[in-house]
């Protein structure tokens, strides 16, 4: 890809614009002043002034690309990428504490969760400001406080109900942090009158306060990068990293970052993404749930891209299996780790049969990933760490499988675009509606990660639910029983599933629930003609309106 396509010839807002104001439109709490210091805010403001215009430009390019996809264009590998795609090169070597990542646990930046995840026995804990965190100001800032305390090993927690106390073990997981995506803003913080990029705010505040402390403790500032759609967006992160390290007088490559391949467009630019971040790269991850959502979103106008029930879209099928194998091949060719996807199952405490079935499904999923060559995998619950670890210990006897180059793997553009076959049922429709309402309700209350129907749901899985209902409506999908998915059917199912949620909640808790508001938002998202890019954008506006 020619460099001229990676950035505009001139910024819309010059990075050399005069320094203006930094304004925080939110209440302070004890501990926030330690983080929101003049020096830290100046660092974040500098990042925004230097790179915010490029972020906005790249978001405009996303809109232009989507218009071409809506008109029928299909993604393809870019033959003009030259060196990045066709020549032999590798990323910089991995730090010692990132060479074995066989089990990674993820979760929100909530205090108790951080302690339990770091103590879980996983090699890595990814602390998440993005899909599993509803970005109220208190959630974002408490998360920064919690991570600062965890790094300095001063973090403790006492449960207000049980009285149980939590503290860190002597040995804990390596910490990685996922900031929010390029598409999001932190509207509680204005730089020169404009909301700051949520990604730059999350990254900047964490990096400024913790990079040196992490290095002093034998680790480093490690990140997961979400929602990247191609090479240009990876290059922007790389330039942010270079500048941030220079500001703190740290050498290039101190930062390491794993990119989540959770966009169908990014799957066609894996080599290029690794190349742009090669000094800072810690490989790629198969963000499977957002990837399914991306497939629906990007091909929303294509009736041939109709997916079956969400439960039938598994990693051994069509485009998902192809992208998993391509990620492994690409990463290993470049000397980088390829981390597998999330096991969303959680323990089923009151049903031993269902619990055994869930654990068996997790075990089969992790066996497939390990045999495909992945160097590690994700789980959402501490109880699944030993399950995943047993599989990788058995099938991966070395710290990783980067040495397995997968020369025999051949993945074509057609493979990446192959639509899986499977049933489309009323049960699948109802599951999407129930999950969508249930998750949005929790999100509006400030909870970004919630167990629903024996699965751990976050924004990515909720996105699949509402996107699939929109897709089926848009194209009048036929269910297996011959009925057409139309407005009347979906409206009836929404009413019935809302009533079911109200029944589950009970009259006492109903006064504090937001299920009716969640159902209205879900209806808005699935019935509107224009597809909403992310449900978290209108949902975030509701958080702001509520003063959160």
Short mmCIF file of C-alpha atoms in Angstrom, two decimals, residues 28-41 141 144-145 148-149 152 205 208-210:
data_model
loop_
_atom_site.label_atom_id
_atom_site.label_comp_id
_atom_site.label_asym_id
_atom_site.label_seq_id
_atom_site.Cartn_x
_atom_site.Cartn_y
_atom_site.Cartn_z
CA UNK A 28 -13.54 13.67 41.36
CA UNK A 29 -13.13 10.90 43.90
CA UNK A 30 -10.33 10.04 46.34
CA UNK A 31 -7.33 8.77 44.39
CA UNK A 32 -8.17 10.46 41.10
CA UNK A 33 -5.95 13.45 41.91
CA UNK A 34 -2.94 11.14 42.05
CA UNK A 35 -3.56 10.24 38.41
CA UNK A 36 -5.02 13.43 36.96
CA UNK A 37 -1.93 15.49 37.67
CA UNK A 38 -0.98 18.49 35.52
CA UNK A 39 1.94 16.53 34.04
CA UNK A 40 -0.18 13.46 33.21
CA UNK A 41 -2.93 15.55 31.64
CA UNK A 141 -10.89 6.19 36.58
CA UNK A 144 -6.76 3.31 36.35
CA UNK A 145 -6.44 3.51 40.15
CA UNK A 148 -1.77 1.45 39.49
CA UNK A 149 -2.27 -0.28 42.85
CA UNK A 152 2.71 -1.65 42.97
CA UNK A 205 -2.78 7.88 31.56
CA UNK A 208 2.56 7.84 31.97
CA UNK A 209 2.06 6.56 35.51
CA UNK A 210 3.13 2.92 35.17
#
